[in-house]
């Protein structure tokens, strides 16, 4: 997912298609807490997530994206058949 300022959606879609690849599609019926839109990019090949995250974030109009490659999560919440499983990051 890529969070985009509404007035820049067309530009961001063109830039993603042209410079990164994949097919960006607006997530229908959804806006973020800040009133922005989400683009879901289908058919995207992620070979270097950190580089891709930086490229996406450097497109004018992009607020952020959901790769989180440059700063990993400290806690993961995973849905399982037995409920939520919590995994905490440990540097030890």
mmCIF file with all atom_site columns, C-alpha atoms in Angstrom:
data_model
loop_
_atom_site.group_PDB
_atom_site.id
_atom_site.type_symbol
_atom_site.label_atom_id
_atom_site.label_alt_id
_atom_site.label_comp_id
_atom_site.label_asym_id
_atom_site.label_entity_id
_atom_site.label_seq_id
_atom_site.pdbx_PDB_ins_code
_atom_site.Cartn_x
_atom_site.Cartn_y
_atom_site.Cartn_z
_atom_site.occupancy
_atom_site.B_iso_or_equiv
_atom_site.pdbx_formal_charge
_atom_site.auth_seq_id
_atom_site.auth_comp_id
_atom_site.auth_asym_id
_atom_site.auth_atom_id
_atom_site.pdbx_PDB_model_num
ATOM 1  C CA . UNK A 1 1  ? 0.000   0.000   0.000   1.00 0.00 ? 1  UNK A CA 1
ATOM 2  C CA . UNK A 1 2  ? 1.094   3.547   -0.806  1.00 0.00 ? 2  UNK A CA 1
ATOM 3  C CA . UNK A 1 3  ? -0.549  6.503   0.976   1.00 0.00 ? 3  UNK A CA 1
ATOM 4  C CA . UNK A 1 4  ? -1.050  9.398   -1.435  1.00 0.00 ? 4  UNK A CA 1
ATOM 5  C CA . UNK A 1 5  ? -2.304  12.981  -1.187  1.00 0.00 ? 5  UNK A CA 1
ATOM 6  C CA . UNK A 1 6  ? -5.602  12.992  -3.158  1.00 0.00 ? 6  UNK A CA 1
ATOM 7  C CA . UNK A 1 7  ? -4.659  15.778  -5.583  1.00 0.00 ? 7  UNK A CA 1
ATOM 8  C CA . UNK A 1 8  ? -1.535  13.876  -6.671  1.00 0.00 ? 8  UNK A CA 1
ATOM 9  C CA . UNK A 1 9  ? -3.038  10.426  -7.299  1.00 0.00 ? 9  UNK A CA 1
ATOM 10 C CA . UNK A 1 10 ? -2.811  10.594  -11.111 1.00 0.00 ? 10 UNK A CA 1
ATOM 11 C CA . UNK A 1 11 ? 0.789   11.797  -11.023 1.00 0.00 ? 11 UNK A CA 1
ATOM 12 C CA . UNK A 1 12 ? 1.849   9.182   -8.459  1.00 0.00 ? 12 UNK A CA 1
ATOM 13 C CA . UNK A 1 13 ? 0.156   6.378   -10.415 1.00 0.00 ? 13 UNK A CA 1
ATOM 14 C CA . UNK A 1 14 ? 2.033   7.420   -13.578 1.00 0.00 ? 14 UNK A CA 1
ATOM 15 C CA . UNK A 1 15 ? 5.354   7.652   -11.739 1.00 0.00 ? 15 UNK A CA 1
ATOM 16 C CA . UNK A 1 16 ? 4.943   4.243   -10.116 1.00 0.00 ? 16 UNK A CA 1
ATOM 17 C CA . UNK A 1 17 ? 4.017   2.603   -13.427 1.00 0.00 ? 17 UNK A CA 1
ATOM 18 C CA . UNK A 1 18 ? 6.831   4.342   -15.316 1.00 0.00 ? 18 UNK A CA 1
ATOM 19 C CA . UNK A 1 19 ? 9.725   4.182   -12.859 1.00 0.00 ? 19 UNK A CA 1
ATOM 20 C CA . UNK A 1 20 ? 8.963   1.275   -10.520 1.00 0.00 ? 20 UNK A CA 1
ATOM 21 C CA . UNK A 1 21 ? 6.560   -1.035  -12.311 1.00 0.00 ? 21 UNK A CA 1
ATOM 22 C CA . UNK A 1 22 ? 3.382   -2.718  -11.257 1.00 0.00 ? 22 UNK A CA 1
ATOM 23 C CA . UNK A 1 23 ? -0.190  -1.539  -11.628 1.00 0.00 ? 23 UNK A CA 1
ATOM 24 C CA . UNK A 1 24 ? -1.290  0.993   -8.992  1.00 0.00 ? 24 UNK A CA 1
ATOM 25 C CA . UNK A 1 25 ? -5.016  0.901   -8.240  1.00 0.00 ? 25 UNK A CA 1
ATOM 26 C CA . UNK A 1 26 ? -6.918  3.184   -5.860  1.00 0.00 ? 26 UNK A CA 1
ATOM 27 C CA . UNK A 1 27 ? -8.369  1.306   -2.883  1.00 0.00 ? 27 UNK A CA 1
ATOM 28 C CA . UNK A 1 28 ? -12.052 2.096   -3.309  1.00 0.00 ? 28 UNK A CA 1
ATOM 29 C CA . UNK A 1 29 ? -14.111 3.416   -0.415  1.00 0.00 ? 29 UNK A CA 1
ATOM 30 C CA . UNK A 1 30 ? -11.144 4.044   1.862   1.00 0.00 ? 30 UNK A CA 1
ATOM 31 C CA . UNK A 1 31 ? -9.403  7.158   3.137   1.00 0.00 ? 31 UNK A CA 1
ATOM 32 C CA . UNK A 1 32 ? -6.725  7.408   5.800   1.00 0.00 ? 32 UNK A CA 1
ATOM 33 C CA . UNK A 1 33 ? -7.114  9.282   9.083   1.00 0.00 ? 33 UNK A CA 1
ATOM 34 C CA . UNK A 1 34 ? -5.462  12.259  7.351   1.00 0.00 ? 34 UNK A CA 1
ATOM 35 C CA . UNK A 1 35 ? -7.884  12.183  4.405   1.00 0.00 ? 35 UNK A CA 1
ATOM 36 C CA . UNK A 1 36 ? -5.411  10.611  1.991   1.00 0.00 ? 36 UNK A CA 1
ATOM 37 C CA . UNK A 1 37 ? -5.949  7.762   -0.456  1.00 0.00 ? 37 UNK A CA 1
ATOM 38 C CA . UNK A 1 38 ? -4.293  4.356   -0.668  1.00 0.00 ? 38 UNK A CA 1
ATOM 39 C CA . UNK A 1 39 ? -2.862  2.910   -3.853  1.00 0.00 ? 39 UNK A CA 1
ATOM 40 C CA . UNK A 1 40 ? -2.444  -0.856  -3.952  1.00 0.00 ? 40 UNK A CA 1
ATOM 41 C CA . UNK A 1 41 ? 0.293   -1.781  -6.421  1.00 0.00 ? 41 UNK A CA 1
ATOM 42 C CA . UNK A 1 42 ? -0.405  -5.105  -8.132  1.00 0.00 ? 42 UNK A CA 1
ATOM 43 C CA . UNK A 1 43 ? 2.202   -7.141  -9.974  1.00 0.00 ? 43 UNK A CA 1
ATOM 44 C CA . UNK A 1 44 ? 5.102   -5.372  -8.283  1.00 0.00 ? 44 UNK A CA 1
ATOM 45 C CA . UNK A 1 45 ? 8.370   -7.260  -8.098  1.00 0.00 ? 45 UNK A CA 1
ATOM 46 C CA . UNK A 1 46 ? 10.176  -6.437  -4.846  1.00 0.00 ? 46 UNK A CA 1
ATOM 47 C CA . UNK A 1 47 ? 13.843  -7.348  -5.206  1.00 0.00 ? 47 UNK A CA 1
ATOM 48 C CA . UNK A 1 48 ? 15.383  -4.681  -2.970  1.00 0.00 ? 48 UNK A CA 1
ATOM 49 C CA . UNK A 1 49 ? 12.783  -3.504  -0.422  1.00 0.00 ? 49 UNK A CA 1
ATOM 50 C CA . UNK A 1 50 ? 14.906  -0.700  1.079   1.00 0.00 ? 50 UNK A CA 1
ATOM 51 C CA . UNK A 1 51 ? 15.615  0.853   -2.312  1.00 0.00 ? 51 UNK A CA 1
ATOM 52 C CA . UNK A 1 52 ? 11.978  0.456   -3.350  1.00 0.00 ? 52 UNK A CA 1
ATOM 53 C CA . UNK A 1 53 ? 10.760  2.080   -0.132  1.00 0.00 ? 53 UNK A CA 1
ATOM 54 C CA . UNK A 1 54 ? 13.024  5.079   -0.745  1.00 0.00 ? 54 UNK A CA 1
ATOM 55 C CA . UNK A 1 55 ? 11.954  5.387   -4.400  1.00 0.00 ? 55 UNK A CA 1
ATOM 56 C CA . UNK A 1 56 ? 8.278   5.338   -3.449  1.00 0.00 ? 56 UNK A CA 1
ATOM 57 C CA . UNK A 1 57 ? 8.704   7.876   -0.659  1.00 0.00 ? 57 UNK A CA 1
ATOM 58 C CA . UNK A 1 58 ? 10.614  10.212  -2.988  1.00 0.00 ? 58 UNK A CA 1
ATOM 59 C CA . UNK A 1 59 ? 7.713   10.510  -5.438  1.00 0.00 ? 59 UNK A CA 1
ATOM 60 C CA . UNK A 1 60 ? 6.042   13.873  -4.902  1.00 0.00 ? 60 UNK A CA 1
ATOM 61 C CA . UNK A 1 61 ? 2.610   13.307  -3.372  1.00 0.00 ? 61 UNK A CA 1
ATOM 62 C CA . UNK A 1 62 ? 3.471   10.065  -1.565  1.00 0.00 ? 62 UNK A CA 1
ATOM 63 C CA . UNK A 1 63 ? 3.006   10.317  2.196   1.00 0.00 ? 63 UNK A CA 1
ATOM 64 C CA . UNK A 1 64 ? 4.412   6.893   3.056   1.00 0.00 ? 64 UNK A CA 1
ATOM 65 C CA . UNK A 1 65 ? 4.209   3.253   2.069   1.00 0.00 ? 65 UNK A CA 1
ATOM 66 C CA . UNK A 1 66 ? 3.716   -0.094  3.773   1.00 0.00 ? 66 UNK A CA 1
ATOM 67 C CA . UNK A 1 67 ? 7.075   -1.736  3.133   1.00 0.00 ? 67 UNK A CA 1
ATOM 68 C CA . UNK A 1 68 ? 8.739   -0.750  6.441   1.00 0.00 ? 68 UNK A CA 1
ATOM 69 C CA . UNK A 1 69 ? 12.072  -2.058  5.112   1.00 0.00 ? 69 UNK A CA 1
ATOM 70 C CA . UNK A 1 70 ? 14.263  0.762   6.402   1.00 0.00 ? 70 UNK A CA 1
ATOM 71 C CA . UNK A 1 71 ? 13.009  0.395   9.922   1.00 0.00 ? 71 UNK A CA 1
ATOM 72 C CA . UNK A 1 72 ? 11.717  -2.980  10.884  1.00 0.00 ? 72 UNK A CA 1
ATOM 73 C CA . UNK A 1 73 ? 8.946   -3.572  13.376  1.00 0.00 ? 73 UNK A CA 1
ATOM 74 C CA . UNK A 1 74 ? 9.651   -3.935  17.079  1.00 0.00 ? 74 UNK A CA 1
ATOM 75 C CA . UNK A 1 75 ? 6.495   -5.969  17.669  1.00 0.00 ? 75 UNK A CA 1
ATOM 76 C CA . UNK A 1 76 ? 4.553   -8.173  15.275  1.00 0.00 ? 76 UNK A CA 1
ATOM 77 C CA . UNK A 1 77 ? 0.920   -9.087  15.888  1.00 0.00 ? 77 UNK A CA 1
ATOM 78 C CA . UNK A 1 78 ? 0.004   -12.183 13.910  1.00 0.00 ? 78 UNK A CA 1
ATOM 79 C CA . UNK A 1 79 ? -3.492  -13.540 13.544  1.00 0.00 ? 79 UNK A CA 1
ATOM 80 C CA . UNK A 1 80 ? -3.572  -17.291 14.043  1.00 0.00 ? 80 UNK A CA 1
ATOM 81 C CA . UNK A 1 81 ? -6.368  -19.854 14.336  1.00 0.00 ? 81 UNK A CA 1
ATOM 82 C CA . UNK A 1 82 ? -5.779  -19.715 18.114  1.00 0.00 ? 82 UNK A CA 1
ATOM 83 C CA . UNK A 1 83 ? -5.909  -15.921 18.400  1.00 0.00 ? 83 UNK A CA 1
ATOM 84 C CA . UNK A 1 84 ? -3.274  -13.210 18.183  1.00 0.00 ? 84 UNK A CA 1
ATOM 85 C CA . UNK A 1 85 ? 0.368   -14.175 18.577  1.00 0.00 ? 85 UNK A CA 1
ATOM 86 C CA . UNK A 1 86 ? 2.783   -11.411 19.679  1.00 0.00 ? 86 UNK A CA 1
ATOM 87 C CA . UNK A 1 87 ? 6.421   -11.526 18.591  1.00 0.00 ? 87 UNK A CA 1
ATOM 88 C CA . UNK A 1 88 ? 8.762   -8.943  20.123  1.00 0.00 ? 88 UNK A CA 1
ATOM 89 C CA . UNK A 1 89 ? 12.013  -7.870  18.497  1.00 0.00 ? 89 UNK A CA 1
ATOM 90 C CA . UNK A 1 90 ? 15.033  -8.866  20.525  1.00 0.00 ? 90 UNK A CA 1
ATOM 91 C CA . UNK A 1 91 ? 18.543  -7.481  19.944  1.00 0.00 ? 91 UNK A CA 1
ATOM 92 C CA . UNK A 1 92 ? 20.158  -9.742  22.499  1.00 0.00 ? 92 UNK A CA 1
#
